[in-house]
Each structure stands twice: as structure tokens, then as C-alpha cells.
Coordinates of C-alpha atoms and ligand atoms in Angstrom, one line a residue:
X1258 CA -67.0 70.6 213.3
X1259 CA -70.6 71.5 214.2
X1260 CA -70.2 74.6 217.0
X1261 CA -73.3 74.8 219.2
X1262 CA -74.2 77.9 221.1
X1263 CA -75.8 77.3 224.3
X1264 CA -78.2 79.9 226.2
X1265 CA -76.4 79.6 230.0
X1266 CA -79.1 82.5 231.2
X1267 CA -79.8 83.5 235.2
X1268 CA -83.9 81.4 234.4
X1269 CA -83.3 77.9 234.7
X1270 CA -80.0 76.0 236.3
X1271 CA -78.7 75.3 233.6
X1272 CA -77.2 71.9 235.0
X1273 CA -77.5 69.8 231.7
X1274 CA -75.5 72.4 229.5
X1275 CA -72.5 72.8 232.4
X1276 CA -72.3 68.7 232.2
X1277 CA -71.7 68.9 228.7
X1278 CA -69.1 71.9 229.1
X1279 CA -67.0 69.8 231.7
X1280 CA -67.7 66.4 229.6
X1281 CA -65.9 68.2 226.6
X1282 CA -63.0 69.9 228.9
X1283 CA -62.2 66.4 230.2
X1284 CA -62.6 64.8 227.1
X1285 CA -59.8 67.6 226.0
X1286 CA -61.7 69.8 224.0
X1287 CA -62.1 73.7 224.0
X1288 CA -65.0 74.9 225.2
X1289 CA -65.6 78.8 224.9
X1290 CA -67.5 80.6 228.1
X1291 CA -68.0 84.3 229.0
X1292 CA -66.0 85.8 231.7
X1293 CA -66.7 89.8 233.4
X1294 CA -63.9 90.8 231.1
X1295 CA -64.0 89.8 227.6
X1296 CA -65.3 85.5 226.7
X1297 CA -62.3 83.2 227.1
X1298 CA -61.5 79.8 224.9
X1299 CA -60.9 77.3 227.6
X1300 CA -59.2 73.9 227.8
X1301 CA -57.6 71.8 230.7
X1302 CA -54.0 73.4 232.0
X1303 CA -52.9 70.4 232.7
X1304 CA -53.4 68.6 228.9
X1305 CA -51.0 69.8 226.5
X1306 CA -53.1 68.1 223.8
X1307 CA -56.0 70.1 224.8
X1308 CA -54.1 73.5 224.7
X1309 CA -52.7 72.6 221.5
X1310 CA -56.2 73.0 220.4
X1311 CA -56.3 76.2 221.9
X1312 CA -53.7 77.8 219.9
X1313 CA -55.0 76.2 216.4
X1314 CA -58.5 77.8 216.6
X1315 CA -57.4 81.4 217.2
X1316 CA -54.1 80.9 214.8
X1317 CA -52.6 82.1 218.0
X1318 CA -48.5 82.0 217.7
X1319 CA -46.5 79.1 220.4
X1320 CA -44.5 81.5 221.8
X1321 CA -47.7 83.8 223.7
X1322 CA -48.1 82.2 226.8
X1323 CA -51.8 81.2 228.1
X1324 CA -53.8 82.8 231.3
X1325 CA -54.8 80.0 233.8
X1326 CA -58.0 80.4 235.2
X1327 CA -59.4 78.8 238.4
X1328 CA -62.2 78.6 240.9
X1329 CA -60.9 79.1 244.2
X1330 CA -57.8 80.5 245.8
X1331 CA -57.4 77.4 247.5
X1332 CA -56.3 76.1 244.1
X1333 CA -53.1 78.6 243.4
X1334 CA -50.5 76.7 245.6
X1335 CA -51.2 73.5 243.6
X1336 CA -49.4 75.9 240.9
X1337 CA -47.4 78.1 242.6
X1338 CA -43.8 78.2 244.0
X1339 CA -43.5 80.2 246.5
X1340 CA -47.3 83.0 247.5
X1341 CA -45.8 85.9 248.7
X1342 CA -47.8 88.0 251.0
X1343 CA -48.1 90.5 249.1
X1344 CA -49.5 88.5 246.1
X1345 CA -51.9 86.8 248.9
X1346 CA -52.9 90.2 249.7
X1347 CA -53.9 90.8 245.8
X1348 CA -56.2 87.9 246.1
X1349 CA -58.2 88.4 248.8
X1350 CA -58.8 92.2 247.7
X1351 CA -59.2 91.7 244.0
X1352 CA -60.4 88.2 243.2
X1353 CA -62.7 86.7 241.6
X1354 CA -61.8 90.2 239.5
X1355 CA -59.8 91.5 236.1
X1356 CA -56.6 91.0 238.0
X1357 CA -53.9 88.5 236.6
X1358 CA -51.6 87.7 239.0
X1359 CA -47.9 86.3 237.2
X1360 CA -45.9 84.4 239.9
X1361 CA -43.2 81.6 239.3
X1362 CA -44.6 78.2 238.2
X1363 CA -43.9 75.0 240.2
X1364 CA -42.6 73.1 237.6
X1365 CA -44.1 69.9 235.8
X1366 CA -47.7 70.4 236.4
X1367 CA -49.3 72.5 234.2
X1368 CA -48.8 71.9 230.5
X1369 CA -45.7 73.5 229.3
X1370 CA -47.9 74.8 225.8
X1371 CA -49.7 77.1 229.0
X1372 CA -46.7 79.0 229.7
X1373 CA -45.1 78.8 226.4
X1374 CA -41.6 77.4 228.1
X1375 CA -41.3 80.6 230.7
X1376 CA -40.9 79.6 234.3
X1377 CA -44.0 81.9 235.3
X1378 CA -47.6 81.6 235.3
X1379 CA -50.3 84.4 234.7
X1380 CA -53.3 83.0 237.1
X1381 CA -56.8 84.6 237.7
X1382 CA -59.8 84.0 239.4
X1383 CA -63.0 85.3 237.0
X1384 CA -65.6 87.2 238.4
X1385 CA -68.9 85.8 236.3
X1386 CA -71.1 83.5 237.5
X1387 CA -70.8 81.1 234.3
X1388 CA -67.0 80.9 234.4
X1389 CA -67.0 80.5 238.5
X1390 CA -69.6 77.7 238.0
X1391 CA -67.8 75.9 235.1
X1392 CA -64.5 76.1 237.0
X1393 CA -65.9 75.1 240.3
X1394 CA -67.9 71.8 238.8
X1395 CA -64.6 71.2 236.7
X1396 CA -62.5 71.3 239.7
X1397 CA -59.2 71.7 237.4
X1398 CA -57.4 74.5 236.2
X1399 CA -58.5 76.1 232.6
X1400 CA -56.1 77.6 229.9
X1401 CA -57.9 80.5 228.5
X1402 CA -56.9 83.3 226.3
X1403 CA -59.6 85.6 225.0
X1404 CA -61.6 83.7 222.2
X1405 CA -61.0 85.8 219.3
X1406 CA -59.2 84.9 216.0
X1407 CA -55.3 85.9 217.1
X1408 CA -55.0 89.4 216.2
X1409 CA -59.1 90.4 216.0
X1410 CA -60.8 92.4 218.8
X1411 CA -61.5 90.4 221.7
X1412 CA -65.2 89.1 222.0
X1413 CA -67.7 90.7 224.3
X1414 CA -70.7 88.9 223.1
X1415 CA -71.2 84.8 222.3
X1416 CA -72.2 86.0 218.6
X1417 CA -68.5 87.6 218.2
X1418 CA -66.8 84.1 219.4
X1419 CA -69.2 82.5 216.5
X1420 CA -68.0 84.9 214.1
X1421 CA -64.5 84.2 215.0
X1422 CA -64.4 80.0 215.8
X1423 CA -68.1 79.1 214.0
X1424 CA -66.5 75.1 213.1
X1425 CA -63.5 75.4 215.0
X1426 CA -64.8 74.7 218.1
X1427 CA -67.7 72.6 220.0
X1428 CA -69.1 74.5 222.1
X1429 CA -69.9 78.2 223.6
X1430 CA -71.6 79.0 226.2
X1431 CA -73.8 81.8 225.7
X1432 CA -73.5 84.7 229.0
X1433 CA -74.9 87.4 227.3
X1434 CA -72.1 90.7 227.1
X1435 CA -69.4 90.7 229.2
X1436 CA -69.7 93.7 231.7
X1437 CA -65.6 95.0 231.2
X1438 CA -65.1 94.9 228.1
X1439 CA -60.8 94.9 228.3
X1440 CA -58.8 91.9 229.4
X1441 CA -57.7 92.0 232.8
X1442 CA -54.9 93.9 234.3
X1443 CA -51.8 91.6 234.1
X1444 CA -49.4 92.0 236.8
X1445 CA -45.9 90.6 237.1
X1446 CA -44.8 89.7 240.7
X1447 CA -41.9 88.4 240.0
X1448 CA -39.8 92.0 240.0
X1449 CA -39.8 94.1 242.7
X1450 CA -41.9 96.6 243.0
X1451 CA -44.2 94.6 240.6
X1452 CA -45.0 95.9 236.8
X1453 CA -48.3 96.4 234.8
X1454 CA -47.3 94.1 231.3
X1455 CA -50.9 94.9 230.7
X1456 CA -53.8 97.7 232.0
X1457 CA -56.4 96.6 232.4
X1458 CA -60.3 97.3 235.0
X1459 CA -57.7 96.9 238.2
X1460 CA -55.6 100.1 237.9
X1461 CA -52.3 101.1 238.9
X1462 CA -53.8 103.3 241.7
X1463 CA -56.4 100.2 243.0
X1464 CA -53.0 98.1 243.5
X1465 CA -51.2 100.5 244.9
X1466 CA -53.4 101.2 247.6
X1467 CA -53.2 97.6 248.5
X1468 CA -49.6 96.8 247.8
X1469 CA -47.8 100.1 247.9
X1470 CA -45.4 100.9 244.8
X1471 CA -46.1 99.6 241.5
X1472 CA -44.7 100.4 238.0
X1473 CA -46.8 100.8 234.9
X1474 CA -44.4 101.8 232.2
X1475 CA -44.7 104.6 229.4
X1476 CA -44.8 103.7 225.7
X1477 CA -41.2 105.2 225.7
X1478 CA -40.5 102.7 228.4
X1479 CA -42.2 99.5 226.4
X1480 CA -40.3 100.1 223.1
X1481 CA -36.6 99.9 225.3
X1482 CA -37.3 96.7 226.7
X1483 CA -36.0 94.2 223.6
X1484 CA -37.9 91.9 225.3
X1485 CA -41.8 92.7 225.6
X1486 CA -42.3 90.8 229.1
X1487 CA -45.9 89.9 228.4
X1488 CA -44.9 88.0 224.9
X1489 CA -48.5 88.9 223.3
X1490 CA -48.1 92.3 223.7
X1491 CA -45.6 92.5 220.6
X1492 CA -48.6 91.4 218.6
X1493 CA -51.0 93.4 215.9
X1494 CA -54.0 93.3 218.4
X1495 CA -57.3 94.2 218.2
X1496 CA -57.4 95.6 214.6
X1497 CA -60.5 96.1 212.4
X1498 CA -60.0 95.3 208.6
X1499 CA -59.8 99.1 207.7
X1500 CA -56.8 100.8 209.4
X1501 CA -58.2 103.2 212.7
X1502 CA -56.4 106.7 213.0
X1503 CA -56.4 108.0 216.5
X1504 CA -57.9 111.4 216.9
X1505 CA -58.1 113.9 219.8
X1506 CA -61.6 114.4 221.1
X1507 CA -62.4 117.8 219.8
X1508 CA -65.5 118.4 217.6
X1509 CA -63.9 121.3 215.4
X1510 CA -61.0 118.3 214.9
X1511 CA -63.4 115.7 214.2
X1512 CA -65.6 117.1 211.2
X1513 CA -62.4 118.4 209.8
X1514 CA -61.1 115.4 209.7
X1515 CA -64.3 113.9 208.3
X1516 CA -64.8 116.1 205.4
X1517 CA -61.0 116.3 204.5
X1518 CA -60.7 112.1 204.4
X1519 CA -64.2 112.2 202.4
X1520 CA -62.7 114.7 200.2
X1521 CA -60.0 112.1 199.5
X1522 CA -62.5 109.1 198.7
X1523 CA -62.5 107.6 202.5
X1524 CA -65.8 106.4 203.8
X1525 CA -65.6 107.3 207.4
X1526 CA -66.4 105.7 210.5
X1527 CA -66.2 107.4 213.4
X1528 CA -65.9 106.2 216.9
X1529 CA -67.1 108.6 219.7
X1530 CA -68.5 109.5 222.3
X1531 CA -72.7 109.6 221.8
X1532 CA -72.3 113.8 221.4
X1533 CA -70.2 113.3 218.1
X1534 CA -72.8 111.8 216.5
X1535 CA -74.2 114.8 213.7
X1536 CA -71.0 115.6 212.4
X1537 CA -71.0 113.4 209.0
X1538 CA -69.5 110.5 209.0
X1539 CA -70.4 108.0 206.8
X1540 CA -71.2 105.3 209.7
X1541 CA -71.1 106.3 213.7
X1542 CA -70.4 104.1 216.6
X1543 CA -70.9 105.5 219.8
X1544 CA -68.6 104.8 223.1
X1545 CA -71.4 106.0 225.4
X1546 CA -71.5 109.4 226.9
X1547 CA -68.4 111.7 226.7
X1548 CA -66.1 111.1 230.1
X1549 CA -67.6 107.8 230.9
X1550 CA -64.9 105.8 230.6
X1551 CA -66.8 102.7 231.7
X1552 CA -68.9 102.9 228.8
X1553 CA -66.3 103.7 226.4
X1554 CA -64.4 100.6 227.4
X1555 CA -67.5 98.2 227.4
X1556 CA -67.9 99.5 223.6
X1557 CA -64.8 99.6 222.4
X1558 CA -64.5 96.2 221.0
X1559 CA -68.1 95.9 219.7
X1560 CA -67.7 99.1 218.2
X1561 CA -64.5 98.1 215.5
X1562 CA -66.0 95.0 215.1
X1563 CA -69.3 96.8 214.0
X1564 CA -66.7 98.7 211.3
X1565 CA -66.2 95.4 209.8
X1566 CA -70.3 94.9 209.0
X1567 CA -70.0 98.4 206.6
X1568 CA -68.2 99.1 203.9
X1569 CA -65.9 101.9 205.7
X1570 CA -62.4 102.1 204.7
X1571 CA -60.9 103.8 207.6
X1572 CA -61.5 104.5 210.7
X1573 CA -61.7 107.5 213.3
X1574 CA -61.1 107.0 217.2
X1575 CA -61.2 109.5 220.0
X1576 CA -59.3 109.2 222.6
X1577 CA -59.6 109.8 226.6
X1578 CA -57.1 110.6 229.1
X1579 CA -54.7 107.7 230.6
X1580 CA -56.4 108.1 234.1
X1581 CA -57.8 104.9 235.7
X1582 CA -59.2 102.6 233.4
X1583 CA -58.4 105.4 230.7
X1584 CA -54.8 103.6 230.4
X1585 CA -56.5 100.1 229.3
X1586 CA -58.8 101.9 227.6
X1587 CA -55.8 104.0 225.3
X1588 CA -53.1 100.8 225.6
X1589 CA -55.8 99.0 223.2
X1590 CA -56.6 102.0 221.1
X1591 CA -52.8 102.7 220.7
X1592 CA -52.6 98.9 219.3
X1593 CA -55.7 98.6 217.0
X1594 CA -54.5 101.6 215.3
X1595 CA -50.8 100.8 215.1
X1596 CA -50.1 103.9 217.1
X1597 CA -51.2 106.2 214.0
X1598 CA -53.1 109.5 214.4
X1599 CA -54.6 112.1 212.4
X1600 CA -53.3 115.4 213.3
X1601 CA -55.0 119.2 212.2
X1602 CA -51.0 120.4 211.7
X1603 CA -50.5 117.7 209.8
X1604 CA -52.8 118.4 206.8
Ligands
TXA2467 O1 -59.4 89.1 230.8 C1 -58.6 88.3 230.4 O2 -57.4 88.3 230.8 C2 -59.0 87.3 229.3 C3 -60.1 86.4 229.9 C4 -60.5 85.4 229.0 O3 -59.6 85.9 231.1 N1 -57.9 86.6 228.8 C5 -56.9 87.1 228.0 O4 -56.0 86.2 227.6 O5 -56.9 88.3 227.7 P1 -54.9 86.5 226.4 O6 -54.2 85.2 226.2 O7 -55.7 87.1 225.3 O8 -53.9 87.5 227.0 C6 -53.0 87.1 228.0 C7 -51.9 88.1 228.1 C8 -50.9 88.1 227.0 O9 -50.5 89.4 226.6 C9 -49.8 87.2 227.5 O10 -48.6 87.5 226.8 C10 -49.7 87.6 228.9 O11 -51.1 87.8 229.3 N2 -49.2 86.5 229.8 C11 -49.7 85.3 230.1 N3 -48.9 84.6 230.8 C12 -47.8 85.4 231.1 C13 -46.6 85.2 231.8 N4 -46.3 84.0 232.4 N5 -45.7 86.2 231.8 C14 -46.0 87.3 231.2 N6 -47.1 87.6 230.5 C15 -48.0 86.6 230.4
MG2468 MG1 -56.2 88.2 223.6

């Protein structure tokens, strides 16, 4: 399959290249399109077929339920059980925003492949102007995880979904980076108080201030449950080819590290903030400036991507605090590096 990549810039409306993007979705193809998160690969909720496809691209396992994706908020009772206020109250303040809101799923609309045979239903409303468009002209629901090979960073440019699906899919649509840079926050509000499955740009203290108590649960707290409530979380995520050691963000800690894995035959890449730059690592990806965790987020999947373009065979990470976005920020760190650090007392 040829894959196109199409330029959906702010010059020009674009009207021609949308048509095509909703002829494909209702045909039941995938399409992929950028959201202000991270680029999603789309099909129809409603068309298992279609989903199916979904899954084969990114080699994504059955059993990892899909986000849904729509255009207004109108739309969610089509899907929806029961809104509760609260929920309702979620919407209005945080959408179209990185906020995925988990609620029970009336049942036999959406495509059972969607929710992967659970009785809920993760639903957002994106906040780009190419997804919003898309999903308005569409006027259906769209399945969309993050259009990455299962288990690779997620993209945050159209080049990264190329890299990833190049023949495995028609179409992308081109939105330049994606402003986020992390998934949205994924919220289950079907417990009471609700619980953070995943951290993401709306933060524990943002919903809170709306909704009053929320839970966002330790790594001790992850590892009891048997059962990881947000299925994809048990997966290797977001890994580079060479394996990433966390490190703390300390510059005596960071060149010793460098010169004792170079010792050892490593080629080092180190991911940092822009400061950290001079202290002789073989390659040198910056985050942005140290304490902007904006930046560092933004950069962090372009950055071990970038490790995979040189011939570095592991990887350093610094780490921020889990304030704020800081907790999305350290929840993917923790993953792409399999929880491993490098540790001064430990060498
Ligand atoms: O920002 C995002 O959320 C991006 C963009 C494209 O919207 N999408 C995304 O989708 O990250 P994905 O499939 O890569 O991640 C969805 C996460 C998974 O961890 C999945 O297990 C969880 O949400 N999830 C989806 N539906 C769920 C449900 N009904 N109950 C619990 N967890 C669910
Ligand atoms: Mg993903």
C-alpha cells in the first residue's frame, strides 16, 4: 500500500484533502491525523472491520482497548450509559483537551474491537484544529490510539507516523508537531472518587479543583493491582532500540556516569536538559531548558526516537520531579526505561 502524506497547513482550506480523509474513514480505512497530544491512527467506532485494521498496523495486542474520539459533546450520550454530573462537569472545563474521560458503554453500538470486550469506554474530545475538523465533517465517532508501531514512542511529528506505518496505511494528514507531546490524562469514572490509569497534560490537581477528590496511585500502588485497569499500561511502551537508564539530574552524576559507561565500551546518549550539554556524551538531545517541564515533555518522544538515527547503545535520562505534568512526564520515563536507573552508589 502506497501511504500518502498530506500538508493540512493553517494557508489554504484544505477542503479537498479532508474529503479524501472522510471518503477513506467511511470506506473503512485508517486514516492517521495529528491531535494536541501526540498523532492518532483513526478508523470508524462503529466498524469493527475498520478497527481491525487499527490493531494490524501498529501490531497492537486485542486485549488493549481503543480511545474514542469525537467532535462535540453533544455526541457522548449517543455512547454513554448513564453522564454523571460530575463527568459533565469534566467536559465543559477540560474539552476539546488531553482529558479522557472512561464511563460505562451503552451496549451494542460501538464496535466491540473499540473496548476490547470491557463494558467501559475511554472518550475525548481533541483539541487541534485538524482532528476537530476531520471529526466534525465525519460526523461519527473515531477509534484512535496513538499511531506508533505498538510498543515505539508515540509520534509527535507526521514524519514519525511514516517511519512507523510507511505501507501500512493510506493516508496521514500532515499537522505539523503536536503541541503536548504525552497522551492525555485517562480518567476512570466509574469508581468513586475517580482514578488516574494514566497522567497525562490534565493533572491530578486541575481535576481536583473541578471535581474535588481524585486518586492517582503510586508505582507501589500499580504493581498490587493484578489487574492493570488501563490494559495498555502492562505493556513495554515507549522504548528506543538501546535500553535508557534513568538518572538523577545532577551534573557531577551525569559526567560520571558518562565516562564510567564509555570506559566500559557504551556510546552514550544523553537526554537533558539544554545545560547538560558539554559534559561528553557521545550524542546529546536536549529536553529544553532545566525546570521547564513543558518543554521537556514536548521533547521527550522526539528525543529517544532521535537515539534510534545514531549508533548509541544506551541511553541516559534525567529525570524531574512528579509535580503537575512532571508525573506524565516520569510515568513515560519510568516505562521506556523499564524502571532501570544508574545509581553513583551503585558503581
Ligand atoms: O492523547 C491520547 O490519548 C492519544 C491521542 C491519539 O488521542 N491516544 C492514545 O491512545 O494515547 P492509546 O490507545 O495509545 O492509549 C489509550 C490508553 C491505553 O493505556 C488503554 O489501555 C487505555 O487508554 N484505555 C482505553 N480505553 C479504556 C477503558 N475503557 N478502560 C480503561 N483504560 C482504557
Ligand atoms: Mg499508545
Amino acid at each position: 500500500m502506497n501511504t500518502k502524506r498530506l500538508l493540512v497547513d493553517n494557508d489554504g482550506d484544505n477542503e479537498q484533502i479532508y474529503s479524501q480523509a472522510v471518503d477513506l474513514l467511511n470506506d473503512g480505512e485508517v486514516v492517521a491525523f495529528p491531535t494536541e497530544t501526540v498523532y492518532g491512527l483513526g478508523a470508524v467506532a462503529t466498524d469493527e472491520k475498520a478497527v481491525k485494521k487499527i490493531f494490524q498496523a501498529k501490531g497492537r495486542p486485542s486485549d488493549n482497548p481503543l480511545i474514542v474520539h469525537i467532535g462535540t459533546i453533544e455526541e457522548v450520550s449517543d455512547y454513554i450509559e448513564h453522564i454523571s454530573e460530575n463527568a459533565l462537569e469534566l467536559m465543559n472545563v477540560f474539552w476539546p483537551g488531553p482529558l479522557t474521560i472512561v464511563m460505562k458503554a451503552k451496549s451494542g453500538i460501538l464496535a466491540p474491537n473499540v473496548t476490547a470486550g470491557l463494558s467501559t469506554v475511554g472518550i475525548r474530545m481533541p483539541d487541534h484544529e485538524v482532528a476537530l475538523r476531520l471529526l466534525r465533517k465525519l460526523k461519527k465517532p473515531v477509534a484512535a490510539p496513538s499511531a506508533n508501531r505498538s510498543g515505539k514512542p508515540s509520534p509527535t511529528k507526521a514524519q514519525h507516523v511514516e517511519e512507523d506505518l510507511q505501507g501500512k496505511i493510506p493516508l496521514i494528514l500532515d499537522g505539523g508537531t503536536t503541541g503536548i507531546g504525552l497522551e492525555s490524562t485517562v480518567l476512570d469514572m466509574t469508581v468513586t472518587p475517580p482514578v488516574i490509569l494514566r497522567p497525562g497534560g490534565v493533572t491530578k490537581e486541575m481535576l481536583q479543583e473541578v471535581i474535588g477528590e481524585v486518586i492517582q496511585p503510586n508505582k507501589e500502588q500499580q504493581k498490587l493491582d493484578s489487574i492493570p485497569k488501563a490494559p495498555g499500561m502492562k505493556y513495554t511502551h515507549y522504548a528506543p532500540n538501546a535500553p535508557v537508564l534513568l538518572i538523577e539530574k545532577d551534573q557531577h552524576t551525569v559526567s560520571t556516569a558518562i565516562a564510567y559507561l564509555q570506559k566500559d565500551g557504551y556510546k552514550v546518549a544523553l537526554l537533558a536538559p539544554i545545560n547538560f550539554s558539554k559534559l561528553g556524551s557521545d550524542y546529546f538531545f536536549a529536553f529544553g531548558q532545566e525546570e521547564d517541564k513543558e518543554q521537556m515533555g514536548a521533547k521527550l518522544y522526539e528525543d529517544l526516537r532521535a537515539c534510534d538515527k545514531t549508533d548509541a547503545t544506551i541511553i541516559l535520562a534525567t529525570t524531574t520531579s512528579t509535580e503537575g505534568v512532571g508525573a506524565a512526564i516520569m510515568n513515560r520515563l519510568e516505562k521506556a526505561a523499564g524502571g532501570k536507573w544508574f545509581r553513583l552508589s551503585e558503581i
